[in-house]
XYZ file of C-alpha atoms in Angstrom:
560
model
C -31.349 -16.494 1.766
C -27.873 -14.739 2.134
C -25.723 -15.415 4.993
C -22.176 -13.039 5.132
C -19.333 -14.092 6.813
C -15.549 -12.887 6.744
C -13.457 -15.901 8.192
C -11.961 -18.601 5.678
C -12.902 -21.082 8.687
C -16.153 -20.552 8.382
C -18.268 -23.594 6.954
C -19.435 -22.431 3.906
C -19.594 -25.227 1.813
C -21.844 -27.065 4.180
C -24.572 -23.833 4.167
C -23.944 -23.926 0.257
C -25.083 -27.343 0.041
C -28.184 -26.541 2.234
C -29.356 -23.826 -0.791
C -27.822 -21.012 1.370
C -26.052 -18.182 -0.431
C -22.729 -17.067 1.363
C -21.449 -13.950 0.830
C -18.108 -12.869 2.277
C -18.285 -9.384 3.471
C -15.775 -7.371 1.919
C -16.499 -3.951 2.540
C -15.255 -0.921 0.121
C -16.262 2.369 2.595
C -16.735 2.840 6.226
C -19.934 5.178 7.650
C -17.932 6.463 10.446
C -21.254 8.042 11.936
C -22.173 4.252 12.573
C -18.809 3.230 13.244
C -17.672 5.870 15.519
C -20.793 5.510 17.487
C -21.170 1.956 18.343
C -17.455 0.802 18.772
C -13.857 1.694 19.896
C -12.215 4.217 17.948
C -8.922 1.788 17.967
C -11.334 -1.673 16.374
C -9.693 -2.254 13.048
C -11.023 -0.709 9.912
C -11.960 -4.082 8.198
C -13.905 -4.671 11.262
C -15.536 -1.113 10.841
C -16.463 -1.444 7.536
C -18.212 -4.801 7.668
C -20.313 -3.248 10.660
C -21.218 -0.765 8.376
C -21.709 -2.877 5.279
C -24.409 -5.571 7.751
C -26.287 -2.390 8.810
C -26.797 -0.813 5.661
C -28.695 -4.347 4.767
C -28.594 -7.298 2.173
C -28.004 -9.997 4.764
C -30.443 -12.391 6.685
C -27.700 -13.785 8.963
C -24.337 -13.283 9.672
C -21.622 -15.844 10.580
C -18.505 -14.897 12.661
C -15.369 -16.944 14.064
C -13.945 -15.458 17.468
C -10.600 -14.996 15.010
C -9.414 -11.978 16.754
C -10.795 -9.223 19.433
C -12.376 -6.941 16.626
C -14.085 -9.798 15.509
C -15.477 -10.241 19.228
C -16.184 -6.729 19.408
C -18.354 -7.085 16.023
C -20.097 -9.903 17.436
C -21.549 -7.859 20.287
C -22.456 -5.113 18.685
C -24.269 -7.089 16.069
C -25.659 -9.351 18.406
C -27.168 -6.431 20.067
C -28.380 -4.280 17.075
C -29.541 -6.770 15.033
C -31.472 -9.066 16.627
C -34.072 -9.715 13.630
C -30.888 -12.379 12.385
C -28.677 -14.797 12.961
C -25.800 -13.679 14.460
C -23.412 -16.568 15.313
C -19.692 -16.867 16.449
C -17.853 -19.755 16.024
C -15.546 -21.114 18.443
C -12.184 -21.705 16.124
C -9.486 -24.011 18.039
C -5.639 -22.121 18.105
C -3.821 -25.536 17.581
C -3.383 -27.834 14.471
C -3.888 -31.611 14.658
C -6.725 -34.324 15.363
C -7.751 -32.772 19.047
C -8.197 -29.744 17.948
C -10.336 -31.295 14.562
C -12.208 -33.106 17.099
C -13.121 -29.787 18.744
C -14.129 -27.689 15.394
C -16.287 -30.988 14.622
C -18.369 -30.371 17.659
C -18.411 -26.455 17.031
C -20.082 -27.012 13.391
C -22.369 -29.713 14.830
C -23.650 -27.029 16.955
C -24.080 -24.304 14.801
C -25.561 -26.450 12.035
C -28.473 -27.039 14.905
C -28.586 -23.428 15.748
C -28.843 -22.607 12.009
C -32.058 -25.280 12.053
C -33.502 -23.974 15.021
C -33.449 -20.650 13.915
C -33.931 -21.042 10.171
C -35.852 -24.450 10.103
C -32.956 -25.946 7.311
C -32.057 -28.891 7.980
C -28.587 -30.395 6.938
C -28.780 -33.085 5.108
C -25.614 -35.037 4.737
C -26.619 -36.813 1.309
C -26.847 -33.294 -0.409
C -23.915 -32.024 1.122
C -21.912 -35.086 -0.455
C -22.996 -34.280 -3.925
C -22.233 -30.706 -3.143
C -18.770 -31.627 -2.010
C -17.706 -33.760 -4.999
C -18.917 -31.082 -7.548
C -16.685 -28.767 -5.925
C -13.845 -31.167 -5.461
C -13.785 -31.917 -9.187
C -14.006 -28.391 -10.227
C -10.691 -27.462 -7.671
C -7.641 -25.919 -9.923
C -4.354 -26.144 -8.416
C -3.711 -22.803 -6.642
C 0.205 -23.025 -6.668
C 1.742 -20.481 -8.719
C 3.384 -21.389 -11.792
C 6.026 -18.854 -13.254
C 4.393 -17.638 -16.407
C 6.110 -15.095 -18.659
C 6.656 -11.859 -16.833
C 6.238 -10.297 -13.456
C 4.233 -12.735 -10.851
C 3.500 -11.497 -7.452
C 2.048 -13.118 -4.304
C 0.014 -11.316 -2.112
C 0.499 -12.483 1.805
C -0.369 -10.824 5.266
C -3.678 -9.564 6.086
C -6.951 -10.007 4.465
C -6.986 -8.421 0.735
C -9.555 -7.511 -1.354
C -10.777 -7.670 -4.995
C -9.657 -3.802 -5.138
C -6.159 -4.218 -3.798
C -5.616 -7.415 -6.538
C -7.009 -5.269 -9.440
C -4.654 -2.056 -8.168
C -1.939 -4.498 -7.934
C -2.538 -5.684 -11.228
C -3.529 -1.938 -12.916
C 0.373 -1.424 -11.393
C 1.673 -3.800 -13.911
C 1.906 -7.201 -12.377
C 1.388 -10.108 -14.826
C 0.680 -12.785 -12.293
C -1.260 -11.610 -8.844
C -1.813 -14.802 -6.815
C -3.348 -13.955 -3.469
C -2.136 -15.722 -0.500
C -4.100 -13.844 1.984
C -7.242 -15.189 3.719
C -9.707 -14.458 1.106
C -7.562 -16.315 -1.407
C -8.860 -19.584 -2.018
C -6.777 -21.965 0.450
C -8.897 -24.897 1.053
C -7.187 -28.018 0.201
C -9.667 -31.465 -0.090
C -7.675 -34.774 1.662
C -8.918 -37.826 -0.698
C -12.115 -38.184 -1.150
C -14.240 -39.248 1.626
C -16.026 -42.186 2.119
C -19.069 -42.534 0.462
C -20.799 -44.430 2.606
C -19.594 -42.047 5.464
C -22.321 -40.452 8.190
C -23.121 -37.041 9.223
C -20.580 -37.238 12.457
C -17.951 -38.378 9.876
C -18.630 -35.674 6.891
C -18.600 -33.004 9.298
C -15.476 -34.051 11.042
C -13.999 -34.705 7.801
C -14.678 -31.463 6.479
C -13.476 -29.714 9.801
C -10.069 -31.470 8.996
C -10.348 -29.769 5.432
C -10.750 -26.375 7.260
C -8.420 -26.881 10.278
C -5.634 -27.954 7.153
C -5.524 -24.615 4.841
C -2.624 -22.500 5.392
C -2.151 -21.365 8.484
C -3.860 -17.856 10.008
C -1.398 -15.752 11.807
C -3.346 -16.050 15.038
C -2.823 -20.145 14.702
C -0.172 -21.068 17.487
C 1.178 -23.743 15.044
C 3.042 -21.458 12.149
C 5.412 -23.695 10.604
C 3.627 -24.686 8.070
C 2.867 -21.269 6.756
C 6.632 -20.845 6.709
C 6.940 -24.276 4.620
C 4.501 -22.401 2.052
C 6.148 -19.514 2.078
C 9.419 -21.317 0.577
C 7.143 -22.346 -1.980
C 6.109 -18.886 -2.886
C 9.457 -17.307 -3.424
C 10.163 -20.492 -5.422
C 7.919 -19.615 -8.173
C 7.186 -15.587 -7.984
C 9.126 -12.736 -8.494
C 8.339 -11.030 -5.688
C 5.853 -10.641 -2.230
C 3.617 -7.464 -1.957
C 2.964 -8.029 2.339
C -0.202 -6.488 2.933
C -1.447 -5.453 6.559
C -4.449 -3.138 8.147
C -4.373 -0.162 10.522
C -5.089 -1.695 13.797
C -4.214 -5.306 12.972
C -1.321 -6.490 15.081
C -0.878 -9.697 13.912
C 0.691 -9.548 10.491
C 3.839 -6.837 10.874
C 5.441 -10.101 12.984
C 5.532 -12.283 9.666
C 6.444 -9.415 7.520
C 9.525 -8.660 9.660
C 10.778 -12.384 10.129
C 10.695 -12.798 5.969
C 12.134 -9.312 5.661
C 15.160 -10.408 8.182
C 15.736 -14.124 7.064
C 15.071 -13.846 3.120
C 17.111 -12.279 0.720
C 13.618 -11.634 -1.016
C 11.978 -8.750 -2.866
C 9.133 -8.095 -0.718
C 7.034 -4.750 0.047
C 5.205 -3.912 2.796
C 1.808 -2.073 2.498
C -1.192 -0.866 4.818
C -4.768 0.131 3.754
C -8.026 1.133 5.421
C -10.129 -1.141 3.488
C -11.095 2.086 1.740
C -9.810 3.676 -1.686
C -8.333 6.961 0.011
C -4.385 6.410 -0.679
C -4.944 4.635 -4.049
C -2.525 6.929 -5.879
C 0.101 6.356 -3.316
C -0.464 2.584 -3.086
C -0.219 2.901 -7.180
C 2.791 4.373 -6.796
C 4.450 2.162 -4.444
C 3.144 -0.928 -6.294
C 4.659 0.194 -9.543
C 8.133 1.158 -8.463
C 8.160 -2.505 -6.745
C 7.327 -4.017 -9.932
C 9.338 -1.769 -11.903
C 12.409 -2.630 -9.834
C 11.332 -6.289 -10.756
C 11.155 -6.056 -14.095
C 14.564 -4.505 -15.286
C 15.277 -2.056 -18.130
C 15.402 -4.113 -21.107
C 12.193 -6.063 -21.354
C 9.895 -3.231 -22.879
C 11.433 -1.713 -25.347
C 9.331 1.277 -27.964
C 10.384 2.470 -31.635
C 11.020 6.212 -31.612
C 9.697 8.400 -33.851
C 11.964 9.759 -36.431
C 12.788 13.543 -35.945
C 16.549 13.526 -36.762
C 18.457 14.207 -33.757
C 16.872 12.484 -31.251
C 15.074 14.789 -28.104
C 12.864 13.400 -25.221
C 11.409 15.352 -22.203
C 10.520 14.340 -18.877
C 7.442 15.468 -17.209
C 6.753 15.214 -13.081
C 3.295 16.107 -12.679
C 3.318 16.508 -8.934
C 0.840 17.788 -6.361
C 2.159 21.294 -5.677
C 4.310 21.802 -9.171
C 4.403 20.198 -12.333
C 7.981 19.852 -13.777
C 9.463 19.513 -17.274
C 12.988 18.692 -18.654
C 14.060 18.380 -22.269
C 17.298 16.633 -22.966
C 19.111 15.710 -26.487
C 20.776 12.328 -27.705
C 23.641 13.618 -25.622
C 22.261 13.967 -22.045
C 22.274 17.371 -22.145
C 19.648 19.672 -20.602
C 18.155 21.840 -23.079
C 15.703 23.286 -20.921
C 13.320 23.112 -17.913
C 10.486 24.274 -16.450
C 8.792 24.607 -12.706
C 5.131 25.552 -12.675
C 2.790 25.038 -10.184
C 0.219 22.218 -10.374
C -3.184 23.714 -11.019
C -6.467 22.420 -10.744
C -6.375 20.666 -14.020
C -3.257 18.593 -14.708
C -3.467 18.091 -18.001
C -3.655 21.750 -18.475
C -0.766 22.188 -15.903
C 1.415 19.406 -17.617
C 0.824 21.152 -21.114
C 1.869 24.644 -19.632
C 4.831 23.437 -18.556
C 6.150 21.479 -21.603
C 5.020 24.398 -24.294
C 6.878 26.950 -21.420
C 10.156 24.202 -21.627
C 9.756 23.696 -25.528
C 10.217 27.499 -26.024
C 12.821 27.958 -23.908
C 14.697 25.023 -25.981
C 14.286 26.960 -28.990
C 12.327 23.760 -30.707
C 8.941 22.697 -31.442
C 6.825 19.665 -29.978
C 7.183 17.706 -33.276
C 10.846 17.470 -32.579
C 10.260 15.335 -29.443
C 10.995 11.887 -30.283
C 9.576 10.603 -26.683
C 8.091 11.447 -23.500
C 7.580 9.822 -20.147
C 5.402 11.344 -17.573
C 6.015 10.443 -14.199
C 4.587 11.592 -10.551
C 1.035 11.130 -9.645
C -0.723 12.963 -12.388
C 1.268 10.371 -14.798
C -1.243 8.398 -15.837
C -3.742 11.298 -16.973
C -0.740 13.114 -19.338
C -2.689 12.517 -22.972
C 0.936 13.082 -24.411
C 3.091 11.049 -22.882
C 4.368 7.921 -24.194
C 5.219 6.004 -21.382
C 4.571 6.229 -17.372
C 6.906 5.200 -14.971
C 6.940 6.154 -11.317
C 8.806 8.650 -9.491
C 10.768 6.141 -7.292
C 12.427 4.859 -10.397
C 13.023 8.574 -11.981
C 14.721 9.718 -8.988
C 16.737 7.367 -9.111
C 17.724 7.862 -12.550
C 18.061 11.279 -11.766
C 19.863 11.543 -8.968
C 22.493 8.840 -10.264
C 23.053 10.582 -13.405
C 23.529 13.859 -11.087
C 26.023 12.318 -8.911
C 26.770 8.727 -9.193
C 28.149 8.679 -5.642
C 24.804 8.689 -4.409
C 22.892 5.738 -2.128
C 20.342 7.313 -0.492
C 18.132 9.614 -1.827
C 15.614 12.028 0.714
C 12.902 13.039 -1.418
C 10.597 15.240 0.323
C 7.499 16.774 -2.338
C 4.334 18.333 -2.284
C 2.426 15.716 -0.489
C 4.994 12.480 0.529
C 8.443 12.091 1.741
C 10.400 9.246 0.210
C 13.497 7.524 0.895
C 15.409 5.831 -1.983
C 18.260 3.572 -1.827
C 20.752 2.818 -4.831
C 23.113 0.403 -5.372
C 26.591 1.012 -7.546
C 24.620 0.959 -10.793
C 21.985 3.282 -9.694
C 19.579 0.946 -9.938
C 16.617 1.540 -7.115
C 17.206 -1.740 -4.272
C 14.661 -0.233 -1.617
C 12.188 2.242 -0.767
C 10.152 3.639 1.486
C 7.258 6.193 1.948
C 4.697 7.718 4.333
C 1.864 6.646 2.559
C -1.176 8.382 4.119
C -0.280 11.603 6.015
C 1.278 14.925 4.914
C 3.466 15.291 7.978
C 6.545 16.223 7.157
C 6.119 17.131 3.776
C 6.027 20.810 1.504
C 1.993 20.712 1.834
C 2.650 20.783 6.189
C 5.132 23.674 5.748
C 2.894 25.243 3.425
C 0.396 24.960 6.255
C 2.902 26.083 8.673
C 3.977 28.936 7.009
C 0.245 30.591 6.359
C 0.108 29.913 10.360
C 2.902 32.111 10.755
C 2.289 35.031 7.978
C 5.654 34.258 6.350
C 6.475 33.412 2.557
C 6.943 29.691 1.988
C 10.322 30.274 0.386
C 11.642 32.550 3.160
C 11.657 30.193 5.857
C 15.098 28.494 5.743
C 16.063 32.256 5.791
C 13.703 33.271 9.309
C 14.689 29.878 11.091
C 19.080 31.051 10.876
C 17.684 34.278 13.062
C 16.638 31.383 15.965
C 17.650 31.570 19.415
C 15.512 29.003 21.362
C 15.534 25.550 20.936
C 11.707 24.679 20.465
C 10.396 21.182 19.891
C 6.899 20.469 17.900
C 5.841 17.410 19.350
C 3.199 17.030 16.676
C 3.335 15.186 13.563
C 0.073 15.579 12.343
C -0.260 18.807 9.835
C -3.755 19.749 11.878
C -2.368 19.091 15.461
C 1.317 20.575 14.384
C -0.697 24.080 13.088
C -2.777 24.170 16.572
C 0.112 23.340 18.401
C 2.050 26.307 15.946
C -0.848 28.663 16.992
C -0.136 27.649 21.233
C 2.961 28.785 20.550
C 2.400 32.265 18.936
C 0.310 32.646 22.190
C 2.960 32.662 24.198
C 4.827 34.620 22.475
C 7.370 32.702 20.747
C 9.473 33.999 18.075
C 8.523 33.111 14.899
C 12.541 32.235 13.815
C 12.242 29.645 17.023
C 9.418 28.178 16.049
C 10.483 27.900 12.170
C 13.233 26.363 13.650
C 11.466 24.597 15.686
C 9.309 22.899 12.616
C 12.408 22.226 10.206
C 13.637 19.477 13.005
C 9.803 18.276 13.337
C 10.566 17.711 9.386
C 14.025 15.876 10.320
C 12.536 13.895 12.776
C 9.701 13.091 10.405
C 12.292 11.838 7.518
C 15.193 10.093 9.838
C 12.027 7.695 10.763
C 11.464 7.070 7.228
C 15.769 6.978 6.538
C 15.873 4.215 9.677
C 13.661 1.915 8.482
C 16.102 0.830 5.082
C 19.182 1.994 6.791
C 21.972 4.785 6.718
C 24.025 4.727 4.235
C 26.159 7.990 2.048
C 26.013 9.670 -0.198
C 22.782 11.535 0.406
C 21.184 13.671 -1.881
C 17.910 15.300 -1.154
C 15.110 16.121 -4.089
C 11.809 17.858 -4.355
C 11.306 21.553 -3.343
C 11.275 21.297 0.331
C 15.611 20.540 -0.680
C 15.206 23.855 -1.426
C 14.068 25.325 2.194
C 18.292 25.144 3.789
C 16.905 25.147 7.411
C 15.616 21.638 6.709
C 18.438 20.495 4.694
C 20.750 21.715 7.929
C 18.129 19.941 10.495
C 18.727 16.728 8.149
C 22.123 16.873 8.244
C 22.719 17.643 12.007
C 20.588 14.158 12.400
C 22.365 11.981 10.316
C 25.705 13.308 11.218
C 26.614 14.241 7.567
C 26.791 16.138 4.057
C 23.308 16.335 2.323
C 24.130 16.825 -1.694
C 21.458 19.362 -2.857
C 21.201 19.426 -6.846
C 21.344 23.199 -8.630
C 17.385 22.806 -8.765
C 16.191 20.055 -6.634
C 12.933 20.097 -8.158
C 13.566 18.688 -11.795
C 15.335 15.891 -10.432
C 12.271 13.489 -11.326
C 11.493 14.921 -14.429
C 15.261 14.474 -15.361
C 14.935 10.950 -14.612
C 12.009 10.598 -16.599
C 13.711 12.576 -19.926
C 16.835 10.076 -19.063
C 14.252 6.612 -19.243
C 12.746 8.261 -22.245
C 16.055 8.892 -24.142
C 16.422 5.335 -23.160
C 13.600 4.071 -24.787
């Protein structure tokens, strides 16, 4: 028999020791045909996906605790679609201490009936003993200790075996999860062996009611006491939380105000769709983490020393080749094809030639951007947050803020006096605001890409696209040349959309000159201009805007 469930409150142990398999339900896709049809558009996608996961099959009851309203909401609709199984809902107390122990106790007493009744299993407190000091024995410790190099805690909202191993893949030593599905029980003493059923289950309630703390407790403070533990003993926090789930942000934002603490924030679907962004991010945390000088590589010999940089982007692929002198040999801009190792190895035979040199003469190369991982060629990967950085410092080492708008993110990167990267942030799962919405825009409007900056200086009319989304923004585009609107007012109109888009990224770490915007969309001057009306000041624009991460990558590898 296999029971799921999805709330660390739930009594598993005590259906273990009855011969009952639990399974939490950790969902990896969504069937938004079942979804979509059975609940609210706005129920959280965990919530979603475990409605999908019980439907498809593999379970002969399900267990739920009333933890939040999209847990309610799953409860009826299960109760009413499947009504071959047990489908239960726990009743889980708010408040810490022995009432509220008292009042779990008689919750579990009644389920465990209700699982008799309906299963005919009786608990049987003698096994359920045995079970428990089997398990007690085999506890490990679950507070971190530092081991040698980068050790991260995962906090927030519920995370999954796929968000540990991408946090790991990112480079992480250490990934200790302090989220709901890590494992948070903690056993008082040992009970009493002679203890009855009344006692073992309230004893075991007390077990429960004592892990860390849920957000949705109304007692909190002890989270906060194991939170100073954390930072204590890990290098930094990756704070994950889920579209739709309002409890978590609250936490995130009271460690990010009152702790001088690495920390980044990040939001999934409980699906696999922004897994190259969420690489990204992940790295350049740990990255920042890790400094410079731990990894260091031999070069190979080729006399004077020469490295390139690749950026294997989403709309272009980028190359620079620089010499033991930090001097720029040669680049090269190509767009990204459908392959991008073929795309990556245009590019660096098209910036070799122009160099005047051959590829056995490059000592070193790191890739960067999100094709860096799949460049057979490259010695190293390292993400773009980090080779802007580099790039943009070596550029001008007045910068602090750098507005990186590409193919299919905007980022906003801030230095400190060395250049080194202190914070970032990105849109992570939308191409609003980026080069791939004006590329949308501009097939909406019949009018070259690169001529746009030049068509929105002709505007007379101050229009306003209220739109963020690319697909609403292009309808709402199309409305407009309707009505006749001139297509310089409605460029216009879509460079401040742009602004707006980025000064909501810029906000959230802060204001603070120099700027210096990257990526081709720096190229487009109607959305430099919209920037800088925003922010009230000079936006530095490098000679070729686009190289600027593949410069930072030649300038890591000639640091190797």
């Amino acid at each position: 028999m296999t029971v799921g469930y999805i709330c660390r409150y739930t009594p598993v142990k005590l259906l273990e020791s009855m011969g009952v398999e639990c399974r939490r339900i950790e969902p990896g896709y969504i069937d938004n045909e079942v979804a979509e049809a059975l609940m609210h558009p706005n129920v959280c996608t965990y919530v979603k996906g475990v409605l999908s996961e019980v439907v498809r099959g593999g379970y002969d009851g399900i267990i739920l605790v009333n933890c939040c309203d999209s847990a309610r909401r799953l409860y009826d609709v299960l109760k009413n679609a499947k009504k071959d199984m047990m489908v239960y809902m726990l009743d889980l107390p708010r408040k810490s201490g022995d009432q509220a122990v008292a009042v779990y106790t008689g919750e579990i007493k009644k389920f465990v009936q209700a699982f008799a009744d309906f299963y005919s299993k009786e608990f049987n407190v003698q096994d359920f003993k045995k079970y428990i000091s089997i398990e007690k024995n085999a506890e490990q410790n679950n507070r971190p200790k530092m081991r040698k190099g980068i050790s991260l805690a995962i906090m927030g909202a519920r995370c999954s075996a796929y968000l540990v191993d991408l946090i790991k893949n990112a480079g992480a030593d250490e990934v200790l999860n302090y989220t709901c599905t890590g494992d948070l029980l903690e056993y008082p003493p040992l009970f009493d062996k002679s203890a009855r059923e009344q006692e073992m289950i309230e004893w075991y309630a007390g077990c429960l009611m004592r892990s860390i703390p849920c957000m949705r407790m109304a007692d909190i403070d002890r989270r906060r006491d194991v939170l100073k533990d954390i930072m204590a003993n890990v290098n930094g926090i990756v704070y994950h939380t889920i579209k739709f789930c309002e409890f978590y942000s609250y936490e995130y934002s009271y460690i990010k105000d009152n702790y001088h603490f690495p920390i980044l924030k990040i939001e999934t679907d409980f699906t696999s769709d922004s897994e190259g962004q969420l690489m990204t991010r992940v790295s350049a945390f740990v990255e920042s983490l890790r400094g410079r000088d731990e990894i260091k590589k031999t070069l190979r010999k080729s006399g004077k020393k020469i490295v390139a940089g690749i950026d294997s982007g989403s709309l272009s692929t980028d190359v620079v080749i620089l010499d033991e002198d930090y001097n720029i040999l040669s680049y090269s801009v190509m767009p990204t094809g459908a392959s991008i190792v073929e795309s990556a190895d245009r590019a660096f035979s098209q910036a070799i030639e122009k160099a005047g040199i051959s590829r056995d003469d490059i000592s070193f190369v790191v890739s960067t951007g999100y094709g860096r991982i799949n460049i057979p060629f490259a010695d190293k990967q390292v993400t773009e947050i980090t080779c802007h950085g580099k790039g943009a410092y070596f550029l001008n080492n007045g910068v602090r803020t750098i507005i990186d708008i590409g193919g299919q993110d905007s980022k906003v990167i801030r230095l400190d006096d060395n250049g080194n990267v202190v914070d970032f942030v990105m849109n992570d799962r939308c191409s609003a605001g980026t080069g791939r919405f004006l590329e949308v825009m501009a097939k909406a409007l019949e009018i070259p890409l690169e001529k746009m900056g030049e068509e929105a200086q002709k505007a007379t009319e101050d229009i306003n696209i209220t739109s963020m989304c690319t697909v609403f923004a292009e309808s709402e585009v199309i409305s407009l040349i309707a009505q006749n609107k001139k297509r310089a007012d409605i460029v216009k109109g879509l460079h401040n959309s742009v602004a707006s888009k980025t000064i909501g990224l810029l906000d959230r770490i802060g204001r603070k000159g120099t700027y210096m915007m990257t990526g081709g969309v720096a190229k487009n001057r109607g959305v430099v201009e919209a920037i800088e009306q925003k922010i009230g000041e000079k936006v530095y624009v490098p000679e070729e805007p686009q190289i600027v991460g593949a410069l930072g990558a030649a300038i890591l590898a000639l640091q190797e």
